[in-house]
Short mmCIF file of C-alpha atoms in Angstrom, two decimals:
data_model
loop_
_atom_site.label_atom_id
_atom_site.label_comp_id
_atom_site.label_asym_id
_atom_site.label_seq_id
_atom_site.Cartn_x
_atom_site.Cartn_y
_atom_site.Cartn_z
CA UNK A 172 17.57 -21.03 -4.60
CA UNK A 173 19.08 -21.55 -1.10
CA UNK A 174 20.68 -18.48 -0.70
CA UNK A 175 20.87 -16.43 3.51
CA UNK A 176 17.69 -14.62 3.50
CA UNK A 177 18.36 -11.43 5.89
CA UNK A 178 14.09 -10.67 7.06
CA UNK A 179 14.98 -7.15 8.36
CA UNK A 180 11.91 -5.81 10.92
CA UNK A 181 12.07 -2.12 12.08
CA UNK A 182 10.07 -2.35 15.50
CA UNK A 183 8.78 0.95 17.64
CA UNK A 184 6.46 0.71 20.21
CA UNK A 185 4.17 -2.31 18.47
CA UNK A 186 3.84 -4.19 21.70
CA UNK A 187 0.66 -4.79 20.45
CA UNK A 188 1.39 -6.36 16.71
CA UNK A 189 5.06 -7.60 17.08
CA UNK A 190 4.30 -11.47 18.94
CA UNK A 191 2.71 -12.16 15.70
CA UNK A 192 5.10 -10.61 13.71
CA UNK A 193 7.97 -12.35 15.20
CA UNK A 194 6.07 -15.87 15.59
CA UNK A 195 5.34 -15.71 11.52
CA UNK A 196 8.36 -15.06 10.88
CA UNK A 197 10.19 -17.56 13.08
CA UNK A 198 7.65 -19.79 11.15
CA UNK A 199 8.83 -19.70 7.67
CA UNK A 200 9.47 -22.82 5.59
CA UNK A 201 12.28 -21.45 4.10
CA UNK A 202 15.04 -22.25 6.76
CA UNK A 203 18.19 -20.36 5.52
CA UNK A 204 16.76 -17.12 7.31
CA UNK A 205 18.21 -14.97 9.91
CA UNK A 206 15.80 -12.07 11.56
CA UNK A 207 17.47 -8.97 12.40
CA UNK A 208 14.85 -7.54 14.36
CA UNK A 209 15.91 -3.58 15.19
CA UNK A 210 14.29 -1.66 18.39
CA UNK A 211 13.83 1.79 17.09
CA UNK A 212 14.06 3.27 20.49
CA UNK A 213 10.95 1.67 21.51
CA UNK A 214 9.04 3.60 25.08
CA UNK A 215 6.55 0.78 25.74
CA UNK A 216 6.95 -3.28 26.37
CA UNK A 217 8.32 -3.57 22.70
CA UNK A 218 11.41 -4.27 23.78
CA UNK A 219 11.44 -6.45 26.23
CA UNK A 220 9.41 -8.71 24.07
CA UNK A 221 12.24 -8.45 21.58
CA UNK A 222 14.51 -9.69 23.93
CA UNK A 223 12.75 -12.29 25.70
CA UNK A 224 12.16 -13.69 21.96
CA UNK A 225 16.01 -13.00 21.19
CA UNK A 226 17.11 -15.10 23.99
CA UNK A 227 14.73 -17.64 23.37
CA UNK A 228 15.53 -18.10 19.55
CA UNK A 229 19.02 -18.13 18.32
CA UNK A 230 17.78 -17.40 14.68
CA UNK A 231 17.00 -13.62 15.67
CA UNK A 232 20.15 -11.35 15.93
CA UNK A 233 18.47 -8.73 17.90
CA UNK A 234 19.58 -4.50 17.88
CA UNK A 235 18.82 -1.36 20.09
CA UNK A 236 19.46 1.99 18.74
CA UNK A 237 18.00 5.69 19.57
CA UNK A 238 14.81 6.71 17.83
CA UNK A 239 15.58 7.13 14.34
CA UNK A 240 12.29 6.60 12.67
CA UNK A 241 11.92 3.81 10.13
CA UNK A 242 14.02 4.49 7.19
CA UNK A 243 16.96 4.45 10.08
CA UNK A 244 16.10 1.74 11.84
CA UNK A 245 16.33 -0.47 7.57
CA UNK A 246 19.62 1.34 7.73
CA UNK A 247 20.99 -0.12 10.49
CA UNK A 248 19.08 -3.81 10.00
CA UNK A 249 20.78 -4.14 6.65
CA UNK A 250 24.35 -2.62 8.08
CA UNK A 251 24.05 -5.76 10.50
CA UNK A 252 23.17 -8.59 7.64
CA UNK A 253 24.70 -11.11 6.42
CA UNK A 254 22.31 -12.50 3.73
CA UNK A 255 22.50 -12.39 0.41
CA UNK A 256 18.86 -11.68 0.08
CA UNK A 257 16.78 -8.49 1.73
CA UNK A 258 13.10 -8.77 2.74
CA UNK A 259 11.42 -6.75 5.22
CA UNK A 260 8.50 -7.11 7.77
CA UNK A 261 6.73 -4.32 9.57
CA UNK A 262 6.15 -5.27 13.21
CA UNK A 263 2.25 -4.57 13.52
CA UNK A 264 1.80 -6.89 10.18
CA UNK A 265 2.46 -10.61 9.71
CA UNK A 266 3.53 -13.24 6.45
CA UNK A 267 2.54 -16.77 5.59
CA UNK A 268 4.73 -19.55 6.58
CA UNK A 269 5.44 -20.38 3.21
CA UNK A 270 6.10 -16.40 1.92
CA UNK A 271 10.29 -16.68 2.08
CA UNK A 272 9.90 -19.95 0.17
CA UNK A 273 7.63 -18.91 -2.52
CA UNK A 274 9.17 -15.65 -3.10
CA UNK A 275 12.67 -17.48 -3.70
CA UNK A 276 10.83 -20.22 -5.81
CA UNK A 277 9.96 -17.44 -8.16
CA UNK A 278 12.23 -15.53 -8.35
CA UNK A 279 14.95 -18.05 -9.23
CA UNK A 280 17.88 -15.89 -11.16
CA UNK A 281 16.44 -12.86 -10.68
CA UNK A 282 16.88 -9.87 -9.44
CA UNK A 283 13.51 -8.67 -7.26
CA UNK A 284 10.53 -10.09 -7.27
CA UNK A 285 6.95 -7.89 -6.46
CA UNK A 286 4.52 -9.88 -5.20
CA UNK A 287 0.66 -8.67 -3.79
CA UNK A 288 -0.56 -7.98 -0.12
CA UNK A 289 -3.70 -8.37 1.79
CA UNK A 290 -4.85 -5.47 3.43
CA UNK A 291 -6.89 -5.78 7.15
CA UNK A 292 -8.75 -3.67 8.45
CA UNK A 293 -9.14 -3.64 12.51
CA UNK A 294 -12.57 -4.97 12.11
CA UNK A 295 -11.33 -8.07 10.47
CA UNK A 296 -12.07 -7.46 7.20
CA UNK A 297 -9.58 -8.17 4.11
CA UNK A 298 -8.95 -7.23 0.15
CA UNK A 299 -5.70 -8.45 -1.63
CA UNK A 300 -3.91 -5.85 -3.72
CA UNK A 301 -2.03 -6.53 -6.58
CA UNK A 302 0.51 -5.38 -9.09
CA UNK A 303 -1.51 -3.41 -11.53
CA UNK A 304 0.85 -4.82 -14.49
CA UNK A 305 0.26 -8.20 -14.98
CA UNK A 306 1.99 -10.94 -13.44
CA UNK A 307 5.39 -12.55 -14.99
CA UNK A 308 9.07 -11.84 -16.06
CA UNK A 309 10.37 -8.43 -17.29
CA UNK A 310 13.67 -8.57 -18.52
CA UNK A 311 15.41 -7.33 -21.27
CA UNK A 312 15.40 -3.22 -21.89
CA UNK A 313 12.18 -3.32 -23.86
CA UNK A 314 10.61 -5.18 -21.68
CA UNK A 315 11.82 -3.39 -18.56
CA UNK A 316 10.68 0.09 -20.00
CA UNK A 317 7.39 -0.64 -20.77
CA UNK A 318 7.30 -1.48 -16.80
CA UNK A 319 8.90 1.73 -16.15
CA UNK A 320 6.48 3.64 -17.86
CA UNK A 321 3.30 2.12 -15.70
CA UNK A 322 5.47 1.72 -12.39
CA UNK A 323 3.87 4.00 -10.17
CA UNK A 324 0.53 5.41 -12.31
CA UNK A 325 -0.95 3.06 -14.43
CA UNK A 326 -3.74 4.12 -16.34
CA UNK A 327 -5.84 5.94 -13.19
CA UNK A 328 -4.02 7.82 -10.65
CA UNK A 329 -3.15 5.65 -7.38
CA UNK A 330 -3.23 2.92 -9.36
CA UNK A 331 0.52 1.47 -8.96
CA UNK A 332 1.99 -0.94 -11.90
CA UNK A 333 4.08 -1.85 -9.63
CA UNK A 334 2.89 -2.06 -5.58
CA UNK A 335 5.25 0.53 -3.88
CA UNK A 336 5.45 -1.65 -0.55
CA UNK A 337 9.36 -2.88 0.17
CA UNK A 338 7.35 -5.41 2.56
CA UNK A 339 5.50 -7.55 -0.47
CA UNK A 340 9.48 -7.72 -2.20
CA UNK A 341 12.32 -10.25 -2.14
CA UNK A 342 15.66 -8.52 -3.22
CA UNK A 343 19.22 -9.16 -4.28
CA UNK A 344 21.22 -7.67 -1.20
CA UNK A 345 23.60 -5.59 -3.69
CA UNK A 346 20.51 -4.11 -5.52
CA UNK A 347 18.66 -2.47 -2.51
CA UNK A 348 21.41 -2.51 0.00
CA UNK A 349 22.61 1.10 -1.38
CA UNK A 350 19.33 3.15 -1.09
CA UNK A 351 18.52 1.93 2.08
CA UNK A 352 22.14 3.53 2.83
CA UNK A 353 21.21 6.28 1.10
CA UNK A 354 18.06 7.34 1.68
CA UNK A 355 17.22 10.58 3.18
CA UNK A 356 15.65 9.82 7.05
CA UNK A 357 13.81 13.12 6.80
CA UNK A 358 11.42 10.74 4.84
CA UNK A 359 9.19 9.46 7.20
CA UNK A 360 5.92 8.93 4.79
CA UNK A 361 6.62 7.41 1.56
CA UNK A 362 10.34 6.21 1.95
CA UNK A 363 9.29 2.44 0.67
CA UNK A 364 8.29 4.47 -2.62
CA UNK A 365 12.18 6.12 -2.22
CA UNK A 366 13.68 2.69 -1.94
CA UNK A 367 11.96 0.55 -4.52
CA UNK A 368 11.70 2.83 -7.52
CA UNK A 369 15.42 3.08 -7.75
CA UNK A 370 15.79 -0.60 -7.07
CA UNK A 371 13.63 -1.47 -9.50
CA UNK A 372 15.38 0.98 -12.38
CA UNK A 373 18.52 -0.96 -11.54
CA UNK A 374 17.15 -4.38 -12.05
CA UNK A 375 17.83 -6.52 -14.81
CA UNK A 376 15.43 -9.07 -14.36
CA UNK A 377 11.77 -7.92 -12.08
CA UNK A 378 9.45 -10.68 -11.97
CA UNK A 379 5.76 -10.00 -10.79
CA UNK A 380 3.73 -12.06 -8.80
CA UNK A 381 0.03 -12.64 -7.92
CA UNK A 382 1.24 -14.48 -4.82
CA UNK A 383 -0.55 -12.43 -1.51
CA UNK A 384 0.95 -14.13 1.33
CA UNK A 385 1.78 -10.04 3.28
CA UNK A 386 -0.37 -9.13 5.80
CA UNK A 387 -0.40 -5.56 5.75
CA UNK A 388 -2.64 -4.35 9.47
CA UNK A 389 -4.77 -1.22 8.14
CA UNK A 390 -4.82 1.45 11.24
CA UNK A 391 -7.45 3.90 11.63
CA UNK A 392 -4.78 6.73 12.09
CA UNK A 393 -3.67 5.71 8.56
CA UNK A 394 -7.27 5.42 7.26
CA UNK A 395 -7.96 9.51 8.62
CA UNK A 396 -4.30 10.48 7.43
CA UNK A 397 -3.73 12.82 10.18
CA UNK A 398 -1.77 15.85 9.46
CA UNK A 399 1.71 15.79 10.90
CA UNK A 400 3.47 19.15 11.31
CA UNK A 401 6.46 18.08 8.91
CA UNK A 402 4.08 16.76 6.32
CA UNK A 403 5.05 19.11 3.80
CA UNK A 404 8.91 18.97 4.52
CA UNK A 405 8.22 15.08 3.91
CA UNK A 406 6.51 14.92 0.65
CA UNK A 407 9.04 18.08 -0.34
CA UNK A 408 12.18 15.57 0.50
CA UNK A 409 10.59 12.47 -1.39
CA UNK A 410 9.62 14.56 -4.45
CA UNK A 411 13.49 15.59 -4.43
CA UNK A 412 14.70 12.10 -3.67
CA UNK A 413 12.50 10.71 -6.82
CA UNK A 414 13.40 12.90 -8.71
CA UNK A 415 17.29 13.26 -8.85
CA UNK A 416 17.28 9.58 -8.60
CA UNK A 417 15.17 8.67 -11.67
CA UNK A 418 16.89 11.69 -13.25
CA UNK A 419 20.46 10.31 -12.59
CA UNK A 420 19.26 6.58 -13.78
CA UNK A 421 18.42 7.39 -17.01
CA UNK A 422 14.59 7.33 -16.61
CA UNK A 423 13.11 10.77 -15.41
CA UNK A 424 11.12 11.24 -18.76
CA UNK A 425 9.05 8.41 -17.66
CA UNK A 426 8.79 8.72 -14.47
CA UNK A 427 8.29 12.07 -13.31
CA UNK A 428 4.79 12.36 -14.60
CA UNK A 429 3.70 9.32 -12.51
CA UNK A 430 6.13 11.06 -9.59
CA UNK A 431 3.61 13.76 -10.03
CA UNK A 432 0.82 12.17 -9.59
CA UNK A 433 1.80 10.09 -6.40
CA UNK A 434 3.07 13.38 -4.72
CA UNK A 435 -0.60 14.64 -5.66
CA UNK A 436 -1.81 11.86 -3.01
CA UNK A 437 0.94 12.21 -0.63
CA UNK A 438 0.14 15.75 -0.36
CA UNK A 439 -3.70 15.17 -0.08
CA UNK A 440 -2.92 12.95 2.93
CA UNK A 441 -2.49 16.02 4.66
CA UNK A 442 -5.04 18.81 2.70
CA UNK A 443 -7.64 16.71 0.99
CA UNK A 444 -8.18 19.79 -1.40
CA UNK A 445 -4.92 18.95 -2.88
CA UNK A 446 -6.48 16.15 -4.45
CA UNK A 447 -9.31 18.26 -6.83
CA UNK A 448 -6.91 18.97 -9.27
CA UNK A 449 -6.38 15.26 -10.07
CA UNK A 450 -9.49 15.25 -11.82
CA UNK A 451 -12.95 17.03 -12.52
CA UNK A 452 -14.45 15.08 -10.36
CA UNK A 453 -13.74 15.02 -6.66
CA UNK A 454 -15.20 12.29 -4.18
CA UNK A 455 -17.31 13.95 -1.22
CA UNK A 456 -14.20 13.00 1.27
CA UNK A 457 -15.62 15.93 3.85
CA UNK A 458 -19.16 14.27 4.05
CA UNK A 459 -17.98 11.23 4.32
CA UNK A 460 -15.74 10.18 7.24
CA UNK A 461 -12.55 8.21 7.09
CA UNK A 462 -13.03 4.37 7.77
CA UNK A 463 -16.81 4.95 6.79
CA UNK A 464 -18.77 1.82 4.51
CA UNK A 465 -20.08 3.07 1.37
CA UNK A 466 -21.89 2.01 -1.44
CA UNK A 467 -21.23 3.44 -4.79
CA UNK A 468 -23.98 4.92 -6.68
CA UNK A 469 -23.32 5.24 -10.29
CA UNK A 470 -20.94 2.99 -12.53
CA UNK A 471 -20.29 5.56 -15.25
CA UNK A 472 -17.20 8.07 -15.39
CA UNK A 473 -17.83 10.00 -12.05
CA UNK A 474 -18.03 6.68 -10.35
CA UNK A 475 -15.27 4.99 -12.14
CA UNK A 476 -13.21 7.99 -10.56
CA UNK A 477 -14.60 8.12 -7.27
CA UNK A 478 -13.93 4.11 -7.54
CA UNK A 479 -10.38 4.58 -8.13
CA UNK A 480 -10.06 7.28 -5.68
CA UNK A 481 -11.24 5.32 -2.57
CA UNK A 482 -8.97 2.42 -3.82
CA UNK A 483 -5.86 4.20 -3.87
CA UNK A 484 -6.04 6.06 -0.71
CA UNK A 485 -7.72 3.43 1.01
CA UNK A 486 -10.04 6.32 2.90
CA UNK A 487 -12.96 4.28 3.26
CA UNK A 488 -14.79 0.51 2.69
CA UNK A 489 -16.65 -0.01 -0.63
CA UNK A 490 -18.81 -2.41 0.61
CA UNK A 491 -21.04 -2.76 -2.95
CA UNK A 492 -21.00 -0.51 -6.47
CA UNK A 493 -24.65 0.22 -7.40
CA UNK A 494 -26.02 1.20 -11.06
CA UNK A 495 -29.68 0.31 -13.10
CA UNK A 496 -26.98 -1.42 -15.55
CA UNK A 497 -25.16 -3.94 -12.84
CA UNK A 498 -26.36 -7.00 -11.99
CA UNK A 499 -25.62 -8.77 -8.70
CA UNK A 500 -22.45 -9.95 -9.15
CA UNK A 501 -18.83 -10.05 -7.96
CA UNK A 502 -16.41 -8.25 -10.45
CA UNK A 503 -12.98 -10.19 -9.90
CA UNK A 504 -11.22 -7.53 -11.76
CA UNK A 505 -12.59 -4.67 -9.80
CA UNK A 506 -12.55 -6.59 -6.55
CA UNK A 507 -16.10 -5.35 -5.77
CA UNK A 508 -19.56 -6.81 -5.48
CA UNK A 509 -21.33 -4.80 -8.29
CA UNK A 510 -25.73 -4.55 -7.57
CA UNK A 511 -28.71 -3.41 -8.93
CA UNK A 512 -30.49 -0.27 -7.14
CA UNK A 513 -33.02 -1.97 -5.75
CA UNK A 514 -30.64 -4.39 -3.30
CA UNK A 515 -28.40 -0.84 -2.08
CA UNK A 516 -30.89 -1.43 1.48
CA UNK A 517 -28.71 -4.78 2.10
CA UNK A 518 -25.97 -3.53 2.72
CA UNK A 519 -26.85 -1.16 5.52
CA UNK A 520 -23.74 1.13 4.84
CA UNK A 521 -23.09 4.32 6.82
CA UNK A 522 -23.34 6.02 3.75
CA UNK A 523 -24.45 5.68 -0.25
CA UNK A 524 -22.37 8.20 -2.21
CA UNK A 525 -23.94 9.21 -5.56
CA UNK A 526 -21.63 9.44 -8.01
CA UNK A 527 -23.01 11.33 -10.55
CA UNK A 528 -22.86 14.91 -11.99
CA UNK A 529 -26.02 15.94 -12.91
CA UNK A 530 -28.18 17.42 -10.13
CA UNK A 531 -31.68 16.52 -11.42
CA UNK A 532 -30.88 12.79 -11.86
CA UNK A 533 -29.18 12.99 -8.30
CA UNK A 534 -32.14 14.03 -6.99
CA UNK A 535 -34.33 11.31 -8.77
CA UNK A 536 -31.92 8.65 -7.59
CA UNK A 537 -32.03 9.91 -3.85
CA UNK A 538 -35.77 9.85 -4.31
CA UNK A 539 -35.91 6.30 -5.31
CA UNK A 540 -33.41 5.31 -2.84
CA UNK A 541 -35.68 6.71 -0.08
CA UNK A 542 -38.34 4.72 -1.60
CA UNK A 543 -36.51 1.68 -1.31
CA UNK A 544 -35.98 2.07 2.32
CA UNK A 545 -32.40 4.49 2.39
CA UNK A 546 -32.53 6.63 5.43
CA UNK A 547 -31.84 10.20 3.35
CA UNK A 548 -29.56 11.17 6.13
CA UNK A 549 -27.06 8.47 5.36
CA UNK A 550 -27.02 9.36 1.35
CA UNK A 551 -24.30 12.00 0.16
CA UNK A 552 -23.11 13.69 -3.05
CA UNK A 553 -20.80 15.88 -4.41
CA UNK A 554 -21.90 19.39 -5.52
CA UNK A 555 -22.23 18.78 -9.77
CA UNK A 556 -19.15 20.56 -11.62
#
């Protein structure tokens, strides 16, 4: 393929992030790329970084508008394209050299292509994410449904078929182009989720990769979720959005169970007793706080839970998963370092979360954790149900 790629990057106030942004992307191996690089209404040194890097490279065409927020900002990117290809960078995060090129070396005749990330967090630390389906070429309608049906909730809750990141994506201009047009701007959290499911029910061909060459910059505002006063109006306009639009494509039976479920998470961004009703088993999220290290204690079904909780909203660092059946070794699958009980002290967490549901074996375990050198302070569990 050798195809204009339009890399569209929405930039507000990232004085801090966007240098790296722009210097990966002027970096790409992939040479039929233009960067429309938008200033959101930027307040800090954003933009005259953008312009000093405008002027200095003719392969970014460079835009001002008001403060629009994000999903205005794509708007106006795409409006100004010319490619016949759409991928998108964030300003605080960063791609490989090479990510342009081996997107469009996959995706060949296709029509989007979903590739992983790698998540950093500000201490340095890293995990790639990938597509929970596995990797290769849906096409065809059988094919394509049995994607639908895992798209956004596959098997555990927060755990995405499909990643729900437009950032990690190569699209056909003509596919995406019209709900970035469309999209309501009210959406502020959760309008990649508005932009790609649609996109992805119009697709003929969807290829998956295990390719992780995003670099997606965790923040510790997004690890606490803050509340924001229109949080509610937000996840009320995306639940809408979703909906009609899966509705009017053909596909709502599918898809509005798994719409659901992600609202569930959206919603206990903001009111983290939202979340209890996702399951009988609820991870400890008030004693532990947001960003914390943790070690998992207990590999059964409240830990499995707790396990899948942590992973989807990304609230704190499993730094090991602890149980008398593991032994001390790395679970590719998983992406976790699984450990007997008696190497827990190791790992000098901030906290070892029990993850169990039976109050007389908790207190055994805390007992022999204490023996083995666990300050009792630092271990937490949830109240059995």
């Amino acid at each position: 393929m050798d195809d204009k790629i339009s890399l569209i990057i929405p930039a507000y106030n990232c004085e801090r992030y966007i240098r790296r942004a722009l210097d990966s992307a002027l970096k790409q191996t992939y040479r039929n790329t233009e960067i429309i690089l938008v200033n959101d209404g930027s307040t800090d040194g954003t933009g005259k970084i953008c312009a000093d890097y405008a002027e200095k490279y003719e392969q970014i065409r460079y835009f001002f508008q008001e403060n629009g927020g994000v999903s205005a900002a794509r708007r106006y990117g795409a409006a100004q394209a010319s490619g016949t290809y759409f991928a998108f960078l964030d300003a605080d995060d960063w791609i490989d050299a090479d990510f342009l090129e081996r997107l469009a070396g996959e995706l060949e005749d296709g029509d989007v292509i979903a590739a992983g990330c790698e998540k950093v967090l500000e201490t340095g630390e890293a995990v790639c994410e990938y597509n929970g389906c596995s990797a290769g070429t849906y096409t065809g309608e059988a094919a394509r449904k049995e994607l639908y049906s895992r798209m956004l909730c596959k098997e555990e809750p927060f755990v995405f078929g499909v990643l729900p990141y437009l950032c990690t994506k190569l699209f056909k201009r003509e596919l995406v182009n019209g709900w970035i047009g469309e999209i309501d701007t009210r959406i502020n959290d959760g309008e990649d989720v508005g932009i790609v499911i649609p996109t992805l029910l119009g697709a003929e061909k969807i290829i998956l990769s295990d390719y992780c060459g995003y670099h997606y910059q965790m923040h510790e505002a997004q690890a606490c979720a803050r509340k924001k006063e229109d949080a509610y109006l937000n996840a009320s306009c995306l639940y809408t959005w979703l909906y009609e639009k899966t509705q009017a494509l053909g596909h709502g039976a599918a898809l509005k169970p798994q719409i659901d479920q992600y609202m569930r998470f959206m919603v206990w961004k903001y009111d983290n007793a939202a979340m209890s009703g996702l399951n009988r088993f609820y991870f400890p999220f008030k004693k532990v706080k947001a960003g914390s290290s943790v070690v998992l204690y207990g590999g059964g079904n409240v830990g499995r839970t707790y396990y899948w909780q942590i992973k989807g909203t990304a609230y704190c660092r499993i730094l090991a998963w602890a149980d008398k059946k593991h032994e001390d070794v790395y679970d590719e699958v998983m992406q976790v370092q699984k450990i007997p009980p008696e190497k827990v002290p190791a790992y000098e967490a901030d906290c070892v979360v029990i993850a169990l549901n039976d109050l007389l074996v908790i207190e055994k375990v805390i007992a022999c954790l204490r023996e083995l050198g666990v300050d009792g302070k630092k271990i937490v569990y949830a109240d059995p149900v």
